[in-house]
C-alpha atoms as a printed R data frame, in Angstrom:
    type eleno elety resid chain resno       x       y        z
1   ATOM     1    CA   MET     A     1 -41.280 -31.103 -116.806
2   ATOM     2    CA   VAL     A     2 -44.921 -30.468 -117.827
3   ATOM     3    CA   ASP     A     3 -48.758 -31.318 -116.710
4   ATOM     4    CA   ALA     A     4 -50.239 -34.328 -118.317
5   ATOM     5    CA   PRO     A     5 -54.538 -34.893 -118.649
6   ATOM     6    CA   GLN     A     6 -54.727 -37.623 -115.686
7   ATOM     7    CA   VAL     A     7 -55.415 -41.349 -117.105
8   ATOM     8    CA   THR     A     8 -54.906 -43.191 -114.722
9   ATOM     9    CA   ALA     A     9 -56.265 -43.827 -111.373
10  ATOM    10    CA   THR     A    10 -53.296 -42.635 -109.504
11  ATOM    11    CA   PRO     A    11 -51.197 -39.073 -111.073
12  ATOM    12    CA   PRO     A    12 -47.845 -39.466 -112.141
13  ATOM    13    CA   GLU     A    13 -44.584 -37.985 -110.011
14  ATOM    14    CA   SER     A    14 -43.095 -36.263 -113.257
15  ATOM    15    CA   VAL     A    15 -43.721 -36.014 -117.158
16  ATOM    16    CA   HIS     A    16 -40.674 -34.507 -118.716
17  ATOM    17    CA   VAL     A    17 -40.928 -33.430 -122.077
18  ATOM    18    CA   LEU     A    18 -38.020 -34.620 -124.546
19  ATOM    19    CA   ARG     A    19 -36.907 -32.736 -127.475
20  ATOM    20    CA   ASP     A    20 -34.023 -32.847 -129.457
21  ATOM    21    CA   ALA     A    21 -34.621 -31.645 -133.202
22  ATOM    22    CA   GLU     A    22 -31.081 -32.217 -134.307
23  ATOM    23    CA   SER     A    23 -31.232 -35.893 -133.607
24  ATOM    24    CA   GLY     A    24 -35.759 -35.842 -134.728
25  ATOM    25    CA   LEU     A    25 -36.152 -37.126 -130.199
26  ATOM    26    CA   ASP     A    26 -39.798 -36.171 -130.066
27  ATOM    27    CA   GLY     A    27 -41.260 -37.750 -126.659
28  ATOM    28    CA   VAL     A    28 -41.268 -37.685 -122.502
29  ATOM    29    CA   ILE     A    29 -40.621 -40.182 -119.209
30  ATOM    30    CA   VAL     A    30 -43.085 -40.716 -117.288
31  ATOM    31    CA   LEU     A    31 -42.106 -41.568 -113.152
32  ATOM    32    CA   HIS     A    32 -45.235 -42.102 -112.192
33  ATOM    33    CA   SER     A    33 -43.547 -43.581 -108.600
34  ATOM    34    CA   THR     A    34 -40.424 -43.735 -107.208
35  ATOM    35    CA   ARG     A    35 -41.446 -44.606 -103.767
36  ATOM    36    CA   ARG     A    36 -40.230 -48.380 -103.892
37  ATOM    37    CA   GLY     A    37 -37.005 -47.426 -106.084
38  ATOM    38    CA   PRO     A    38 -35.780 -46.368 -109.528
39  ATOM    39    CA   ALA     A    39 -38.612 -45.357 -111.505
40  ATOM    40    CA   ALA     A    40 -38.137 -48.530 -114.090
41  ATOM    41    CA   GLY     A    41 -39.400 -49.651 -117.215
42  ATOM    42    CA   GLY     A    42 -38.608 -49.613 -120.779
43  ATOM    43    CA   CYS     A    43 -37.904 -46.974 -124.028
44  ATOM    44    CA   ARG     A    44 -41.421 -47.802 -126.625
45  ATOM    45    CA   LEU     A    45 -40.366 -46.136 -129.789
46  ATOM    46    CA   TRP     A    46 -43.682 -45.976 -131.730
47  ATOM    47    CA   ARG     A    47 -45.705 -43.510 -133.924
48  ATOM    48    CA   TYR     A    48 -47.944 -42.435 -133.236
49  ATOM    49    CA   GLY     A    49 -51.010 -39.722 -133.906
50  ATOM    50    CA   ASP     A    50 -50.671 -36.622 -131.824
51  ATOM    51    CA   HIS     A    51 -47.997 -36.030 -128.656
52  ATOM    52    CA   ALA     A    52 -51.482 -35.582 -126.592
53  ATOM    53    CA   ALA     A    53 -51.765 -39.992 -127.608
54  ATOM    54    CA   LEU     A    54 -48.039 -40.247 -126.928
55  ATOM    55    CA   VAL     A    55 -48.537 -38.507 -123.206
56  ATOM    56    CA   GLY     A    56 -51.286 -40.305 -122.237
57  ATOM    57    CA   ASP     A    57 -50.205 -43.768 -123.465
58  ATOM    58    CA   ALA     A    58 -47.197 -43.291 -122.050
59  ATOM    59    CA   MET     A    59 -48.589 -42.647 -118.432
60  ATOM    60    CA   ARG     A    60 -51.126 -45.444 -118.611
61  ATOM    61    CA   LEU     A    61 -47.508 -47.337 -119.686
62  ATOM    62    CA   ALA     A    62 -45.631 -45.859 -116.387
63  ATOM    63    CA   GLU     A    63 -48.550 -47.034 -114.017
64  ATOM    64    CA   GLY     A    64 -48.657 -50.117 -115.341
65  ATOM    65    CA   MET     A    65 -44.710 -51.020 -115.079
66  ATOM    66    CA   THR     A    66 -45.200 -49.418 -111.191
67  ATOM    67    CA   PHE     A    67 -48.068 -52.114 -109.654
68  ATOM    68    CA   LYS     A    68 -45.972 -54.501 -111.986
69  ATOM    69    CA   ASN     A    69 -42.676 -54.373 -110.058
70  ATOM    70    CA   ALA     A    70 -44.402 -53.893 -106.768
71  ATOM    71    CA   MET     A    71 -45.881 -57.659 -107.308
72  ATOM    72    CA   ALA     A    72 -42.786 -59.219 -108.703
73  ATOM    73    CA   ASP     A    73 -41.167 -57.445 -105.523
74  ATOM    74    CA   LEU     A    74 -38.721 -55.970 -107.151
75  ATOM    75    CA   PRO     A    75 -37.025 -52.785 -105.411
76  ATOM    76    CA   LEU     A    76 -37.835 -49.986 -108.247
77  ATOM    77    CA   GLY     A    77 -40.607 -48.059 -108.522
78  ATOM    78    CA   GLY     A    78 -42.164 -47.905 -112.238
79  ATOM    79    CA   GLY     A    79 -41.441 -45.147 -115.328
80  ATOM    80    CA   LYS     A    80 -41.967 -45.388 -118.664
81  ATOM    81    CA   ALA     A    81 -40.531 -43.197 -122.442
82  ATOM    82    CA   VAL     A    82 -41.938 -43.216 -125.111
83  ATOM    83    CA   LEU     A    83 -40.540 -41.823 -128.215
84  ATOM    84    CA   ASN     A    84 -42.633 -40.356 -131.644
85  ATOM    85    CA   LEU     A    85 -40.791 -42.288 -134.033
86  ATOM    86    CA   PRO     A    86 -39.778 -40.664 -137.061
87  ATOM    87    CA   ALA     A    87 -41.471 -40.357 -139.983
88  ATOM    88    CA   GLY     A    88 -38.782 -41.370 -143.211
89  ATOM    89    CA   ASP     A    89 -35.191 -41.818 -142.233
90  ATOM    90    CA   PHE     A    90 -33.117 -40.922 -139.122
91  ATOM    91    CA   ASP     A    91 -30.204 -41.694 -137.140
92  ATOM    92    CA   ARG     A    92 -30.433 -44.487 -135.167
93  ATOM    93    CA   ARG     A    93 -28.056 -43.797 -132.861
94  ATOM    94    CA   ARG     A    94 -27.923 -40.927 -132.798
95  ATOM    95    CA   LEU     A    95 -31.793 -40.504 -131.325
96  ATOM    96    CA   PHE     A    96 -30.208 -42.921 -128.789
97  ATOM    97    CA   ALA     A    97 -27.833 -40.926 -128.103
98  ATOM    98    CA   ALA     A    98 -29.793 -37.608 -126.864
99  ATOM    99    CA   PHE     A    99 -32.570 -39.731 -125.230
100 ATOM   100    CA   GLY     A   100 -29.455 -40.842 -123.241
101 ATOM   101    CA   ARG     A   101 -28.622 -38.071 -122.525
102 ATOM   102    CA   ALA     A   102 -32.031 -36.697 -121.274
103 ATOM   103    CA   VAL     A   103 -32.052 -39.881 -120.068
104 ATOM   104    CA   ALA     A   104 -28.977 -39.120 -117.314
105 ATOM   105    CA   ARG     A   105 -30.587 -35.198 -116.919
106 ATOM   106    CA   LEU     A   106 -32.307 -37.340 -114.427
107 ATOM   107    CA   GLU     A   107 -29.255 -38.738 -112.127
108 ATOM   108    CA   GLY     A   108 -31.403 -42.670 -111.946
109 ATOM   109    CA   GLY     A   109 -34.520 -41.178 -110.896
110 ATOM   110    CA   TYR     A   110 -35.209 -43.895 -114.340
111 ATOM   111    CA   VAL     A   111 -33.633 -47.480 -115.428
112 ATOM   112    CA   THR     A   112 -34.888 -47.725 -119.380
113 ATOM   113    CA   ALA     A   113 -34.399 -50.640 -121.570
114 ATOM   114    CA   GLU     A   114 -36.007 -52.065 -124.614
115 ATOM   115    CA   ASP     A   115 -39.517 -52.296 -124.978
116 ATOM   116    CA   VAL     A   116 -42.033 -52.127 -128.464
117 ATOM   117    CA   GLY     A   117 -39.329 -51.033 -131.209
118 ATOM   118    CA   THR     A   118 -36.427 -50.816 -129.022
119 ATOM   119    CA   CYS     A   119 -33.967 -53.501 -129.345
120 ATOM   120    CA   VAL     A   120 -29.871 -54.097 -127.682
121 ATOM   121    CA   ALA     A   121 -28.128 -51.805 -130.337
122 ATOM   122    CA   ASP     A   122 -30.120 -49.073 -128.765
123 ATOM   123    CA   MET     A   123 -29.543 -49.572 -125.191
124 ATOM   124    CA   GLU     A   124 -25.981 -49.944 -126.301
125 ATOM   125    CA   ALA     A   125 -26.002 -45.952 -127.743
126 ATOM   126    CA   VAL     A   126 -27.989 -45.171 -124.255
127 ATOM   127    CA   ARG     A   127 -25.681 -46.665 -122.396
128 ATOM   128    CA   GLY     A   128 -22.490 -44.369 -123.888
129 ATOM   129    CA   GLN     A   129 -24.551 -41.192 -122.111
130 ATOM   130    CA   THR     A   130 -25.977 -42.682 -118.907
131 ATOM   131    CA   ARG     A   131 -24.809 -45.957 -116.536
132 ATOM   132    CA   HIS     A   132 -29.527 -46.226 -115.818
133 ATOM   133    CA   VAL     A   133 -30.370 -48.425 -119.014
134 ATOM   134    CA   ALA     A   134 -29.782 -51.749 -119.346
135 ATOM   135    CA   GLY     A   135 -31.029 -55.061 -121.929
136 ATOM   136    CA   LEU     A   136 -27.052 -54.560 -122.597
137 ATOM   137    CA   PRO     A   137 -25.058 -57.266 -123.845
138 ATOM   138    CA   PRO     A   138 -24.554 -60.070 -120.751
139 ATOM   139    CA   ARG     A   139 -21.208 -60.043 -119.335
140 ATOM   140    CA   GLY     A   140 -19.315 -61.979 -117.443
141 ATOM   141    CA   GLY     A   141 -22.330 -64.641 -116.445
142 ATOM   142    CA   ARG     A   142 -24.908 -61.817 -115.432
143 ATOM   143    CA   PRO     A   143 -27.744 -61.356 -116.619
144 ATOM   144    CA   GLY     A   144 -28.580 -59.421 -119.624
145 ATOM   145    CA   GLY     A   145 -29.171 -58.709 -123.633
146 ATOM   146    CA   ASP     A   146 -32.806 -58.702 -125.393
147 ATOM   147    CA   PRO     A   147 -35.760 -59.276 -121.981
148 ATOM   148    CA   SER     A   148 -37.870 -60.717 -123.919
149 ATOM   149    CA   PRO     A   149 -37.283 -63.954 -123.533
150 ATOM   150    CA   TRP     A   150 -37.811 -63.591 -120.341
151 ATOM   151    CA   THR     A   151 -41.172 -62.366 -120.443
152 ATOM   152    CA   ALA     A   152 -42.484 -65.186 -122.724
153 ATOM   153    CA   ARG     A   153 -41.372 -67.396 -120.157
154 ATOM   154    CA   GLY     A   154 -43.224 -66.035 -117.063
155 ATOM   155    CA   VAL     A   155 -46.648 -65.655 -119.468
156 ATOM   156    CA   PHE     A   156 -46.188 -69.205 -120.431
157 ATOM   157    CA   LEU     A   157 -45.146 -70.085 -116.949
158 ATOM   158    CA   ALA     A   158 -48.435 -68.570 -115.950
159 ATOM   159    CA   MET     A   159 -50.692 -69.927 -118.558
160 ATOM   160    CA   GLU     A   160 -49.680 -73.480 -116.954
161 ATOM   161    CA   GLU     A   161 -51.087 -71.901 -113.804
162 ATOM   162    CA   ALA     A   162 -54.624 -70.647 -115.296
163 ATOM   163    CA   VAL     A   163 -54.989 -73.408 -117.301
164 ATOM   164    CA   ARG     A   164 -54.527 -75.857 -114.240
165 ATOM   165    CA   ARG     A   165 -57.205 -73.924 -112.501
166 ATOM   166    CA   GLN     A   166 -60.144 -73.462 -114.919
167 ATOM   167    CA   LEU     A   167 -60.103 -76.271 -117.394
168 ATOM   168    CA   GLY     A   168 -58.157 -79.108 -114.504
169 ATOM   169    CA   SER     A   169 -55.763 -79.807 -117.369
170 ATOM   170    CA   ASP     A   170 -51.474 -79.307 -118.301
171 ATOM   171    CA   LEU     A   171 -51.607 -77.506 -122.478
172 ATOM   172    CA   ARG     A   172 -51.520 -80.832 -124.068
173 ATOM   173    CA   GLY     A   173 -54.092 -80.154 -126.892
174 ATOM   174    CA   VAL     A   174 -55.332 -76.740 -125.354
175 ATOM   175    CA   ARG     A   175 -56.414 -74.279 -128.881
176 ATOM   176    CA   VAL     A   176 -54.505 -70.945 -127.902
177 ATOM   177    CA   ALA     A   177 -55.034 -68.128 -129.764
178 ATOM   178    CA   VAL     A   178 -52.088 -65.546 -129.806
179 ATOM   179    CA   GLN     A   179 -52.079 -61.995 -130.981
180 ATOM   180    CA   GLY     A   180 -49.081 -60.931 -131.850
181 ATOM   181    CA   LEU     A   181 -46.203 -62.699 -133.542
182 ATOM   182    CA   GLY     A   182 -43.479 -60.204 -131.841
183 ATOM   183    CA   ASN     A   183 -40.210 -61.585 -130.166
184 ATOM   184    CA   VAL     A   184 -42.480 -62.144 -126.668
185 ATOM   185    CA   GLY     A   185 -45.834 -63.695 -129.086
186 ATOM   186    CA   SER     A   186 -43.789 -66.163 -131.301
187 ATOM   187    CA   ALA     A   187 -41.481 -67.200 -128.853
188 ATOM   188    CA   LEU     A   188 -44.224 -67.553 -126.318
189 ATOM   189    CA   CYS     A   189 -45.475 -69.513 -129.467
190 ATOM   190    CA   GLY     A   190 -42.201 -72.018 -129.371
191 ATOM   191    CA   MET     A   191 -42.970 -72.773 -125.799
192 ATOM   192    CA   LEU     A   192 -47.065 -73.440 -125.793
193 ATOM   193    CA   HIS     A   193 -45.958 -75.807 -129.124
194 ATOM   194    CA   ALA     A   194 -43.543 -77.731 -126.729
195 ATOM   195    CA   ALA     A   195 -45.817 -78.344 -124.340
196 ATOM   196    CA   GLY     A   196 -48.620 -79.819 -126.855
197 ATOM   197    CA   ALA     A   197 -50.629 -76.788 -127.507
198 ATOM   198    CA   ARG     A   198 -52.004 -76.113 -131.115
199 ATOM   199    CA   LEU     A   199 -51.585 -72.607 -132.210
200 ATOM   200    CA   ILE     A   200 -53.966 -70.119 -133.366
201 ATOM   201    CA   VAL     A   201 -52.086 -67.313 -134.679
202 ATOM   202    CA   ALA     A   202 -53.266 -63.302 -135.946
203 ATOM   203    CA   GLU     A   203 -49.727 -60.998 -136.969
204 ATOM   204    CA   PRO     A   204 -49.505 -58.686 -139.393
205 ATOM   205    CA   ARG     A   205 -47.307 -59.486 -141.304
206 ATOM   206    CA   PRO     A   206 -47.495 -61.979 -143.153
207 ATOM   207    CA   GLY     A   207 -44.251 -63.739 -143.585
208 ATOM   208    CA   VAL     A   208 -43.964 -63.465 -140.022
209 ATOM   209    CA   ALA     A   209 -47.010 -65.268 -139.672
210 ATOM   210    CA   ALA     A   210 -46.678 -67.994 -142.155
211 ATOM   211    CA   ASP     A   211 -43.084 -68.763 -140.232
212 ATOM   212    CA   ILE     A   212 -44.877 -69.446 -136.917
213 ATOM   213    CA   ALA     A   213 -48.081 -71.384 -138.777
214 ATOM   214    CA   CYS     A   214 -45.139 -73.571 -140.684
215 ATOM   215    CA   ARG     A   215 -42.486 -74.319 -137.917
216 ATOM   216    CA   TYR     A   216 -45.425 -74.134 -134.809
217 ATOM   217    CA   ASP     A   217 -48.524 -76.886 -137.029
218 ATOM   218    CA   ALA     A   218 -51.016 -73.280 -136.580
219 ATOM   219    CA   GLU     A   219 -54.386 -71.232 -138.048
220 ATOM   220    CA   ILE     A   220 -53.679 -67.996 -139.086
221 ATOM   221    CA   MET     A   221 -56.505 -65.815 -138.674
222 ATOM   222    CA   GLY     A   222 -56.791 -62.023 -139.000
223 ATOM   223    CA   ARG     A   223 -56.288 -59.423 -136.174
224 ATOM   224    CA   ASP     A   224 -59.704 -58.934 -134.859
225 ATOM   225    CA   SER     A   225 -60.868 -61.762 -136.768
226 ATOM   226    CA   ILE     A   226 -59.344 -64.405 -133.659
227 ATOM   227    CA   LEU     A   227 -61.199 -62.228 -130.409
228 ATOM   228    CA   ASP     A   228 -63.935 -64.888 -132.410
229 ATOM   229    CA   ALA     A   229 -61.746 -67.947 -132.537
230 ATOM   230    CA   ARG     A   230 -62.680 -71.163 -130.724
231 ATOM   231    CA   CYS     A   231 -60.151 -71.413 -128.189
232 ATOM   232    CA   ALA     A   232 -59.437 -72.034 -124.448
233 ATOM   233    CA   VAL     A   233 -57.016 -69.342 -123.977
234 ATOM   234    CA   PHE     A   234 -56.614 -65.992 -125.441
235 ATOM   235    CA   ALA     A   235 -52.763 -64.929 -125.761
236 ATOM   236    CA   PRO     A   236 -52.427 -60.876 -126.451
237 ATOM   237    CA   CYS     A   237 -49.132 -59.942 -127.157
238 ATOM   238    CA   ALA     A   238 -49.605 -57.131 -129.503
239 ATOM   239    CA   LEU     A   239 -50.344 -53.542 -128.334
240 ATOM   240    CA   GLY     A   240 -52.709 -52.612 -125.139
241 ATOM   241    CA   GLY     A   241 -56.377 -51.867 -125.364
242 ATOM   242    CA   VAL     A   242 -57.430 -54.776 -126.953
243 ATOM   243    CA   LEU     A   243 -60.673 -56.091 -124.708
244 ATOM   244    CA   ASP     A   244 -63.118 -53.761 -124.943
245 ATOM   245    CA   GLY     A   245 -66.858 -54.057 -124.229
246 ATOM   246    CA   ASP     A   246 -67.361 -55.127 -128.372
247 ATOM   247    CA   ALA     A   247 -64.153 -57.444 -127.582
248 ATOM   248    CA   VAL     A   248 -65.044 -58.916 -124.685
249 ATOM   249    CA   ALA     A   249 -68.514 -59.498 -125.485
250 ATOM   250    CA   ARG     A   250 -66.915 -61.915 -128.421
251 ATOM   251    CA   LEU     A   251 -64.590 -63.662 -126.701
252 ATOM   252    CA   ARG     A   252 -65.044 -67.269 -126.613
253 ATOM   253    CA   ALA     A   253 -61.894 -68.192 -125.012
254 ATOM   254    CA   ARG     A   254 -62.036 -69.696 -120.865
255 ATOM   255    CA   ILE     A   255 -59.138 -67.458 -120.430
256 ATOM   256    CA   VAL     A   256 -57.046 -64.041 -121.439
257 ATOM   257    CA   CYS     A   257 -53.315 -64.097 -120.027
258 ATOM   258    CA   GLY     A   258 -50.803 -62.275 -122.292
259 ATOM   259    CA   ALA     A   259 -48.126 -60.646 -122.141
260 ATOM   260    CA   ALA     A   260 -49.633 -56.618 -124.332
261 ATOM   261    CA   ASN     A   261 -48.870 -54.654 -121.597
262 ATOM   262    CA   ASN     A   262 -53.299 -52.690 -120.402
263 ATOM   263    CA   VAL     A   263 -55.023 -54.993 -122.369
264 ATOM   264    CA   LEU     A   264 -58.213 -54.469 -120.642
265 ATOM   265    CA   ALA     A   265 -59.489 -51.145 -122.477
266 ATOM   266    CA   THR     A   266 -61.265 -50.248 -119.155
267 ATOM   267    CA   PRO     A   267 -61.260 -51.212 -115.507
268 ATOM   268    CA   GLU     A   268 -65.021 -52.503 -115.919
269 ATOM   269    CA   ASP     A   269 -63.552 -54.576 -118.796
270 ATOM   270    CA   GLY     A   270 -61.863 -56.851 -116.779
271 ATOM   271    CA   ASP     A   271 -65.329 -56.941 -114.838
272 ATOM   272    CA   ARG     A   272 -66.948 -58.175 -117.700
273 ATOM   273    CA   LEU     A   273 -64.985 -61.163 -118.102
274 ATOM   274    CA   ALA     A   274 -65.623 -62.099 -114.852
275 ATOM   275    CA   ASP     A   275 -69.196 -62.058 -115.265
276 ATOM   276    CA   ARG     A   276 -68.827 -64.104 -118.327
277 ATOM   277    CA   GLY     A   277 -66.794 -66.727 -115.983
278 ATOM   278    CA   ILE     A   278 -63.960 -65.643 -118.266
279 ATOM   279    CA   LEU     A   279 -60.937 -65.970 -116.382
280 ATOM   280    CA   TYR     A   280 -58.380 -63.315 -116.195
281 ATOM   281    CA   ALA     A   281 -54.219 -63.251 -115.386
282 ATOM   282    CA   PRO     A   282 -53.485 -60.115 -114.653
283 ATOM   283    CA   ASP     A   283 -50.756 -57.957 -117.774
284 ATOM   284    CA   TYR     A   284 -48.836 -56.452 -114.845
285 ATOM   285    CA   VAL     A   285 -48.499 -60.127 -112.995
286 ATOM   286    CA   VAL     A   286 -47.753 -62.374 -116.057
287 ATOM   287    CA   ASN     A   287 -45.823 -60.824 -117.985
288 ATOM   288    CA   ALA     A   288 -42.891 -58.913 -115.188
289 ATOM   289    CA   GLY     A   289 -39.846 -61.882 -116.438
290 ATOM   290    CA   GLY     A   290 -38.076 -58.871 -119.226
291 ATOM   291    CA   ILE     A   291 -37.958 -56.091 -115.757
292 ATOM   292    CA   ILE     A   292 -36.923 -58.742 -113.468
293 ATOM   293    CA   SER     A   293 -34.257 -59.730 -116.097
294 ATOM   294    CA   VAL     A   294 -33.773 -55.819 -116.527
295 ATOM   295    CA   ALA     A   295 -33.725 -55.634 -112.597
296 ATOM   296    CA   GLY     A   296 -30.936 -58.787 -112.234
297 ATOM   297    CA   GLU     A   297 -28.927 -56.749 -114.219
298 ATOM   298    CA   TYR     A   298 -29.340 -53.557 -113.357
299 ATOM   299    CA   LEU     A   299 -29.176 -54.383 -109.698
300 ATOM   300    CA   GLY     A   300 -26.533 -56.585 -110.633
301 ATOM   301    CA   TRP     A   301 -27.888 -60.406 -109.712
302 ATOM   302    CA   SER     A   302 -26.413 -64.164 -110.919
303 ATOM   303    CA   ALA     A   303 -28.747 -65.226 -113.786
304 ATOM   304    CA   ASP     A   304 -29.971 -67.733 -110.868
305 ATOM   305    CA   GLU     A   305 -30.618 -65.386 -109.079
306 ATOM   306    CA   VAL     A   306 -33.590 -63.737 -111.941
307 ATOM   307    CA   ALA     A   307 -34.644 -66.921 -113.017
308 ATOM   308    CA   ALA     A   308 -35.827 -68.115 -109.996
309 ATOM   309    CA   ARG     A   309 -37.770 -65.110 -109.838
310 ATOM   310    CA   VAL     A   310 -39.241 -65.402 -113.500
311 ATOM   311    CA   HIS     A   311 -40.549 -69.276 -112.710
312 ATOM   312    CA   ALA     A   312 -42.053 -68.598 -109.769
313 ATOM   313    CA   THR     A   313 -44.804 -65.896 -112.368
314 ATOM   314    CA   GLY     A   314 -47.118 -68.456 -111.948
315 ATOM   315    CA   LEU     A   315 -46.885 -68.952 -107.902
316 ATOM   316    CA   ARG     A   316 -48.110 -64.839 -108.184
317 ATOM   317    CA   LEU     A   317 -50.555 -65.633 -110.449
318 ATOM   318    CA   GLY     A   318 -52.244 -68.784 -108.088
319 ATOM   319    CA   ALA     A   319 -51.778 -65.965 -104.964
320 ATOM   320    CA   VAL     A   320 -53.105 -63.258 -107.336
321 ATOM   321    CA   LEU     A   321 -56.262 -65.527 -107.896
322 ATOM   322    CA   ALA     A   322 -56.848 -67.045 -104.183
323 ATOM   323    CA   HIS     A   323 -57.147 -63.491 -103.227
324 ATOM   324    CA   ALA     A   324 -59.654 -62.951 -105.708
325 ATOM   325    CA   ALA     A   325 -61.713 -66.514 -104.403
326 ATOM   326    CA   ARG     A   326 -61.127 -65.329 -100.916
327 ATOM   327    CA   GLU     A   327 -62.353 -61.545 -101.487
328 ATOM   328    CA   GLY     A   328 -65.075 -62.354 -103.830
329 ATOM   329    CA   LEU     A   329 -62.696 -59.373 -106.554
330 ATOM   330    CA   ALA     A   330 -62.302 -59.659 -110.157
331 ATOM   331    CA   PRO     A   331 -58.593 -60.626 -110.469
332 ATOM   332    CA   HIS     A   332 -57.625 -57.697 -111.657
333 ATOM   333    CA   ARG     A   333 -59.407 -55.703 -108.860
334 ATOM   334    CA   ALA     A   334 -57.422 -57.731 -106.328
335 ATOM   335    CA   ALA     A   335 -53.920 -57.424 -108.447
336 ATOM   336    CA   ASP     A   336 -53.848 -53.877 -108.403
337 ATOM   337    CA   ALA     A   337 -55.212 -53.947 -103.646
338 ATOM   338    CA   LEU     A   338 -52.263 -56.234 -103.776
339 ATOM   339    CA   ALA     A   339 -49.530 -53.858 -105.414
340 ATOM   340    CA   ARG     A   340 -51.740 -50.684 -103.975
341 ATOM   341    CA   ALA     A   341 -50.330 -52.497 -100.824
342 ATOM   342    CA   ARG     A   342 -47.253 -52.806 -101.670
343 ATOM   343    CA   ILE     A   343 -46.416 -49.421 -102.702
344 ATOM   344    CA   VAL     A   344 -47.920 -47.598  -99.478
345 ATOM   345    CA   ALA     A   345 -45.880 -50.226  -97.522
346 ATOM   346    CA   ALA     A   346 -42.918 -49.007  -99.023
347 ATOM   347    CA   SER     A   347 -40.315 -46.934  -97.092
348 ATOM   348    CA   PRO     A   348 -38.684 -44.884 -100.217
349 ATOM   349    CA   ALA     A   349 -34.558 -45.414 -100.534
350 ATOM   350    CA   PRO     A   350 -32.724 -44.836 -103.723
351 ATOM   351    CA   VAL     A   351 -31.233 -47.883 -105.468
352 ATOM   352    CA   ARG     A   352 -28.471 -47.767 -107.515
353 ATOM   353    CA   GLU     A   353 -26.961 -49.859 -110.186
354 ATOM   354    CA   ALA     A   354 -23.927 -52.755 -109.472
355 ATOM   355    CA   ALA     A   355 -20.742 -51.329 -110.000
């Protein structure tokens, strides 16, 4: 465990450096909070320029998980694992077995699952070393597998609520600009097309962008130029920090609602959105579907329980927006206040997965 630079509003409980020369493992596990239960959050595999950038990203993501899990009313704290993508060829199963051993050493303090750059097969390699993992193939009618479809479903339901409040309509004919066509962004596009929305998409992989454009009659724009798109909804579904001061000034959308974590570069950028009359649906409120699925798998809930909790995403967003209106707060400030109240009110208690 090491000290790390303060890049979050509240410091993490601990930061654990992961290094294993034989497998190429290089990363960290950040336990931001275990007050509500084990620190839960996915494992991200990405290439970082230096260790400080990796740690900073992990700390921000872990704090976001604390708030996300609290707002989704899960008996879990917040954590995150971030691993540096090795250069060149590497033995993926060996890497994730080494990561699994690191998770095991935390003795249930951290529960991992898929995130950007990782998949079900990676979590199966982790499961060979520890029980404290989810995102495994479904068994016995329980939740399981890739949680990204649940994330997409929650974002879609939240977007319906935001459009109803801001535009007074449903999604039919509404122009939505989706930035990022990974598992979640692509699934979201399918749901939006089925609801009658008109799509604009941006994705650095030309083949993926072309496939989505053909399937859903979408217009293609560049990753940066999509910020200037004439649309009602901007849906960031790639990496975080996309909305800084310059981006907020350029936006033509009336709503921001997407699957990416840490969409705002700074809290002040959320204030700038509010000043411009752009409704911001706080990211960790709307993108919690995946962690709800992970929680259900780990804690032994039924598939129906997971579905019911994900389907309440729009209601949770509505409650945040109502609180923001009552208190005169920007939505991200209102969500933070509600999440902090839930965290402070929690009585710490260990939670273990079902057998």
